[in-house]
Amino acid sequence: MKSRLIKIISFLIVLVVVLGVGLYVNTLMSFKDSQLVVDSPLPETPIDRESAVARFAKSIQFKTVSYDDPSRLNAEAFLELHKHIQNSFPLIHEKAEHYTISEYSLVYHLKGSDASLQPVLFMGHTDVVPVDEGTAEQWEQQPFSGAVVDDTVWGRGTIDDKVTVMALLEAMETHLKNGFAPKRSIYFAFGHDEEIGGKQGAAKIAEHFKQQGLSFEFVLDEGGAITQGVMTGIEQPVAIIGVAEKGFVNLRLTVSSEGGHSSQPPNHTAAGILSQAIVNIENNQFDTDLSHSYNTFSHVAAYAPFSLQLPMANLWLFSPIVEQTMLASPSSAAGIRTSIAATMLEGSSKSNILPTVASAVVNVRILPGDTIASVKQHITEAINDPRVKVETFMENEPSQVSPTDSLGYRLIETNIRRMDDSILVAPYLVMGGTDSKHFYELSDNVYRFMMVRLDKQSLKRFHGVNEQLAVDDYIKAVSYFYSMIEDAGTK
């Protein structure tokens, strides 16, 4: 018996050693340095730095706010911004075809000399989110001042997304001053309502392009950025390029009842039935999918500690641990599953009145692979109560996943690395929505990247208090787009 036990223990030790060696070797073989090697840095862009910053700062002063209620749109602010753009960039307006869509969205087309080449499309948006009245006093500079203080431009839109609009225009104007004549046609599209879904801006622009029979070699919109200290275990800055984005759908849950006085309630009021439905939904989360996170990690894994490489390289064994670790944080959890958030509740108008109708809104961000239909089915089955009516509204399917071996991705990656080869580049899944969602039918290569740097602190300013952008970062954005435009127009 003792001899047999020794043999079993010896076998287990050998098995553990073999498994350990196998995991170690597999980890070493799984992740190679996949960062693009570049042989030349970006040349200095010939711009007047002070004038460029002044034009950008002034654009922030126009209160081009998008509200959920479209009737609150400040038409004058958008039209004044258009005048500022026209006055600031006269050569673009002289040499490029330009027009408006839905009165406030802007389109520019610089015609290329080779009609056989598919055009490219650069996007941005001119609208911004409102400033919360409750936080207005917390701003160190007025949110629409465009103040330039300590080499920083302050105000709503400095990050999201007038930086892209103005940097693209600045870069193109500079090219035209130098006699730029592209082989490939270049389009700019600047929507005016991205912050509320882009239905009158980007959607109408896409419809217009479709009617013209246009398709694009690639589309580049906002989305990713250069992040610092955001990706666990990676010390170097990481530029994340959005190759896909989540879809979204709102589900309205409604429960009807007879109502009456609260002194004589039924066992379950409409509000109580609705509350149980929400609990059921939250207790039945969607399945996880690590593929998108793995795709991002694999591109920078060579720069991560071995303790992170090991589980990601051997998901067949460690996926439960990886999943639980990622699910512990809302930000990482959102990257591996379709997310559920109950956001709005409504019952009766008085504390002693039983509601005749109780309603709630659940906002769902849909991972590629799920659909609006599958989401509704999942929610309905999780509620499992015919008394709860489920309806969808404000919806958009998740995007296709664009390739990383296309001309567009290669140019984006190359120019990031040429700007600073210490920046790592990786594809990723965009959690929010962008205007690019309206252009899937017009290109197989839709990407999302804006040339700004974001760390944990500046991420809080995104749609938050004290939105700001360093002057150096704006100049780098102009230089980046200057090179992107040149490459896109000639390759």
mmCIF file with all atom_site columns, N, CA, C and O in Angstrom, residues 37-45 414-421 479 483 486-487:
data_model
loop_
_atom_site.group_PDB
_atom_site.id
_atom_site.type_symbol
_atom_site.label_atom_id
_atom_site.label_alt_id
_atom_site.label_comp_id
_atom_site.label_asym_id
_atom_site.label_entity_id
_atom_site.label_seq_id
_atom_site.pdbx_PDB_ins_code
_atom_site.Cartn_x
_atom_site.Cartn_y
_atom_site.Cartn_z
_atom_site.occupancy
_atom_site.B_iso_or_equiv
_atom_site.pdbx_formal_charge
_atom_site.auth_seq_id
_atom_site.auth_comp_id
_atom_site.auth_asym_id
_atom_site.auth_atom_id
_atom_site.pdbx_PDB_model_num
ATOM 1  N N  . VAL A 1 37  ? 7.933  48.309 -36.390 1.00 0.00 ? 37  VAL A N  1
ATOM 2  C CA . VAL A 1 37  ? 9.211  49.017 -36.344 1.00 0.00 ? 37  VAL A CA 1
ATOM 3  C C  . VAL A 1 37  ? 9.211  50.083 -37.432 1.00 0.00 ? 37  VAL A C  1
ATOM 4  O O  . VAL A 1 37  ? 8.965  49.793 -38.602 1.00 0.00 ? 37  VAL A O  1
ATOM 5  N N  . VAL A 1 38  ? 9.445  51.337 -37.047 1.00 0.00 ? 38  VAL A N  1
ATOM 6  C CA . VAL A 1 38  ? 9.462  52.443 -38.006 1.00 0.00 ? 38  VAL A CA 1
ATOM 7  C C  . VAL A 1 38  ? 10.884 52.971 -38.116 1.00 0.00 ? 38  VAL A C  1
ATOM 8  O O  . VAL A 1 38  ? 11.655 52.934 -37.156 1.00 0.00 ? 38  VAL A O  1
ATOM 9  N N  . ASP A 1 39  ? 11.213 53.459 -39.307 1.00 0.00 ? 39  ASP A N  1
ATOM 10 C CA . ASP A 1 39  ? 12.597 53.881 -39.546 1.00 0.00 ? 39  ASP A CA 1
ATOM 11 C C  . ASP A 1 39  ? 12.782 55.386 -39.582 1.00 0.00 ? 39  ASP A C  1
ATOM 12 O O  . ASP A 1 39  ? 13.903 55.871 -39.719 1.00 0.00 ? 39  ASP A O  1
ATOM 13 N N  . SER A 1 40  ? 11.678 56.144 -39.471 1.00 0.00 ? 40  SER A N  1
ATOM 14 C CA . SER A 1 40  ? 11.831 57.597 -39.501 1.00 0.00 ? 40  SER A CA 1
ATOM 15 C C  . SER A 1 40  ? 10.735 58.254 -38.670 1.00 0.00 ? 40  SER A C  1
ATOM 16 O O  . SER A 1 40  ? 9.573  57.846 -38.724 1.00 0.00 ? 40  SER A O  1
ATOM 17 N N  . PRO A 1 41  ? 11.096 59.273 -37.885 1.00 0.00 ? 41  PRO A N  1
ATOM 18 C CA . PRO A 1 41  ? 10.085 59.982 -37.090 1.00 0.00 ? 41  PRO A CA 1
ATOM 19 C C  . PRO A 1 41  ? 9.257  60.905 -37.972 1.00 0.00 ? 41  PRO A C  1
ATOM 20 O O  . PRO A 1 41  ? 9.633  61.217 -39.109 1.00 0.00 ? 41  PRO A O  1
ATOM 21 N N  . LEU A 1 42  ? 8.120  61.350 -37.435 1.00 0.00 ? 42  LEU A N  1
ATOM 22 C CA . LEU A 1 42  ? 7.317  62.327 -38.172 1.00 0.00 ? 42  LEU A CA 1
ATOM 23 C C  . LEU A 1 42  ? 8.087  63.631 -38.310 1.00 0.00 ? 42  LEU A C  1
ATOM 24 O O  . LEU A 1 42  ? 8.667  64.121 -37.337 1.00 0.00 ? 42  LEU A O  1
ATOM 25 N N  . PRO A 1 43  ? 8.110  64.216 -39.497 1.00 0.00 ? 43  PRO A N  1
ATOM 26 C CA . PRO A 1 43  ? 8.769  65.523 -39.649 1.00 0.00 ? 43  PRO A CA 1
ATOM 27 C C  . PRO A 1 43  ? 7.940  66.612 -38.968 1.00 0.00 ? 43  PRO A C  1
ATOM 28 O O  . PRO A 1 43  ? 6.733  66.452 -38.743 1.00 0.00 ? 43  PRO A O  1
ATOM 29 N N  . GLU A 1 44  ? 8.573  67.683 -38.636 1.00 0.00 ? 44  GLU A N  1
ATOM 30 C CA . GLU A 1 44  ? 7.873  68.796 -37.998 1.00 0.00 ? 44  GLU A CA 1
ATOM 31 C C  . GLU A 1 44  ? 6.907  69.427 -38.999 1.00 0.00 ? 44  GLU A C  1
ATOM 32 O O  . GLU A 1 44  ? 7.262  69.710 -40.144 1.00 0.00 ? 44  GLU A O  1
ATOM 33 N N  . THR A 1 45  ? 5.678  69.646 -38.566 1.00 0.00 ? 45  THR A N  1
ATOM 34 C CA . THR A 1 45  ? 4.666  70.236 -39.439 1.00 0.00 ? 45  THR A CA 1
ATOM 35 C C  . THR A 1 45  ? 4.848  71.745 -39.514 1.00 0.00 ? 45  THR A C  1
ATOM 36 O O  . THR A 1 45  ? 4.969  72.410 -38.474 1.00 0.00 ? 45  THR A O  1
ATOM 37 N N  . THR A 1 414 ? 1.221  53.217 -38.177 1.00 0.00 ? 414 THR A N  1
ATOM 38 C CA . THR A 1 414 ? 2.526  53.722 -38.583 1.00 0.00 ? 414 THR A CA 1
ATOM 39 C C  . THR A 1 414 ? 2.757  55.145 -38.102 1.00 0.00 ? 414 THR A C  1
ATOM 40 O O  . THR A 1 414 ? 3.827  55.480 -37.567 1.00 0.00 ? 414 THR A O  1
ATOM 41 N N  . ASN A 1 415 ? 1.759  55.985 -38.261 1.00 0.00 ? 415 ASN A N  1
ATOM 42 C CA . ASN A 1 415 ? 1.937  57.391 -37.886 1.00 0.00 ? 415 ASN A CA 1
ATOM 43 C C  . ASN A 1 415 ? 1.962  57.601 -36.383 1.00 0.00 ? 415 ASN A C  1
ATOM 44 O O  . ASN A 1 415 ? 2.613  58.535 -35.899 1.00 0.00 ? 415 ASN A O  1
ATOM 45 N N  . ILE A 1 416 ? 1.290  56.743 -35.631 1.00 0.00 ? 416 ILE A N  1
ATOM 46 C CA . ILE A 1 416 ? 1.416  56.804 -34.173 1.00 0.00 ? 416 ILE A CA 1
ATOM 47 C C  . ILE A 1 416 ? 2.839  56.451 -33.768 1.00 0.00 ? 416 ILE A C  1
ATOM 48 O O  . ILE A 1 416 ? 3.475  57.153 -32.968 1.00 0.00 ? 416 ILE A O  1
ATOM 49 N N  . ARG A 1 417 ? 3.361  55.367 -34.337 1.00 0.00 ? 417 ARG A N  1
ATOM 50 C CA . ARG A 1 417 ? 4.702  54.916 -33.978 1.00 0.00 ? 417 ARG A CA 1
ATOM 51 C C  . ARG A 1 417 ? 5.786  55.881 -34.471 1.00 0.00 ? 417 ARG A C  1
ATOM 52 O O  . ARG A 1 417 ? 6.821  56.060 -33.818 1.00 0.00 ? 417 ARG A O  1
ATOM 53 N N  . ARG A 1 418 ? 5.533  56.525 -35.612 1.00 0.00 ? 418 ARG A N  1
ATOM 54 C CA . ARG A 1 418 ? 6.489  57.515 -36.110 1.00 0.00 ? 418 ARG A CA 1
ATOM 55 C C  . ARG A 1 418 ? 6.507  58.749 -35.218 1.00 0.00 ? 418 ARG A C  1
ATOM 56 O O  . ARG A 1 418 ? 7.538  59.412 -35.082 1.00 0.00 ? 418 ARG A O  1
ATOM 57 N N  . MET A 1 419 ? 5.368  59.054 -34.611 1.00 0.00 ? 419 MET A N  1
ATOM 58 C CA . MET A 1 419 ? 5.315  60.195 -33.702 1.00 0.00 ? 419 MET A CA 1
ATOM 59 C C  . MET A 1 419 ? 6.138  59.920 -32.447 1.00 0.00 ? 419 MET A C  1
ATOM 60 O O  . MET A 1 419 ? 6.868  60.790 -31.957 1.00 0.00 ? 419 MET A O  1
ATOM 61 N N  . ASP A 1 420 ? 6.041  58.692 -31.941 1.00 0.00 ? 420 ASP A N  1
ATOM 62 C CA . ASP A 1 420 ? 6.778  58.327 -30.737 1.00 0.00 ? 420 ASP A CA 1
ATOM 63 C C  . ASP A 1 420 ? 6.813  56.795 -30.671 1.00 0.00 ? 420 ASP A C  1
ATOM 64 O O  . ASP A 1 420 ? 5.792  56.163 -30.383 1.00 0.00 ? 420 ASP A O  1
ATOM 65 N N  . ASP A 1 421 ? 7.971  56.208 -30.924 1.00 0.00 ? 421 ASP A N  1
ATOM 66 C CA . ASP A 1 421 ? 8.027  54.738 -30.984 1.00 0.00 ? 421 ASP A CA 1
ATOM 67 C C  . ASP A 1 421 ? 8.038  54.082 -29.610 1.00 0.00 ? 421 ASP A C  1
ATOM 68 O O  . ASP A 1 421 ? 8.138  52.851 -29.507 1.00 0.00 ? 421 ASP A O  1
ATOM 69 N N  . SER A 1 479 ? -0.057 67.611 -36.274 1.00 0.00 ? 479 SER A N  1
ATOM 70 C CA . SER A 1 479 ? 1.042  66.938 -36.971 1.00 0.00 ? 479 SER A CA 1
ATOM 71 C C  . SER A 1 479 ? 0.651  65.523 -37.384 1.00 0.00 ? 479 SER A C  1
ATOM 72 O O  . SER A 1 479 ? 0.983  65.068 -38.490 1.00 0.00 ? 479 SER A O  1
ATOM 73 N N  . SER A 1 483 ? 0.292  64.193 -41.390 1.00 0.00 ? 483 SER A N  1
ATOM 74 C CA . SER A 1 483 ? 0.940  63.023 -41.979 1.00 0.00 ? 483 SER A CA 1
ATOM 75 C C  . SER A 1 483 ? -0.076 62.011 -42.464 1.00 0.00 ? 483 SER A C  1
ATOM 76 O O  . SER A 1 483 ? 0.082  61.397 -43.534 1.00 0.00 ? 483 SER A O  1
ATOM 77 N N  . GLU A 1 486 ? -1.528 63.175 -45.777 1.00 0.00 ? 486 GLU A N  1
ATOM 78 C CA . GLU A 1 486 ? -0.549 63.005 -46.850 1.00 0.00 ? 486 GLU A CA 1
ATOM 79 C C  . GLU A 1 486 ? -0.450 61.547 -47.269 1.00 0.00 ? 486 GLU A C  1
ATOM 80 O O  . GLU A 1 486 ? -0.493 61.216 -48.469 1.00 0.00 ? 486 GLU A O  1
ATOM 81 N N  . ASP A 1 487 ? -0.336 60.650 -46.292 1.00 0.00 ? 487 ASP A N  1
ATOM 82 C CA . ASP A 1 487 ? -0.212 59.218 -46.617 1.00 0.00 ? 487 ASP A CA 1
ATOM 83 C C  . ASP A 1 487 ? -1.469 58.682 -47.266 1.00 0.00 ? 487 ASP A C  1
ATOM 84 O O  . ASP A 1 487 ? -1.415 57.929 -48.260 1.00 0.00 ? 487 ASP A O  1
#
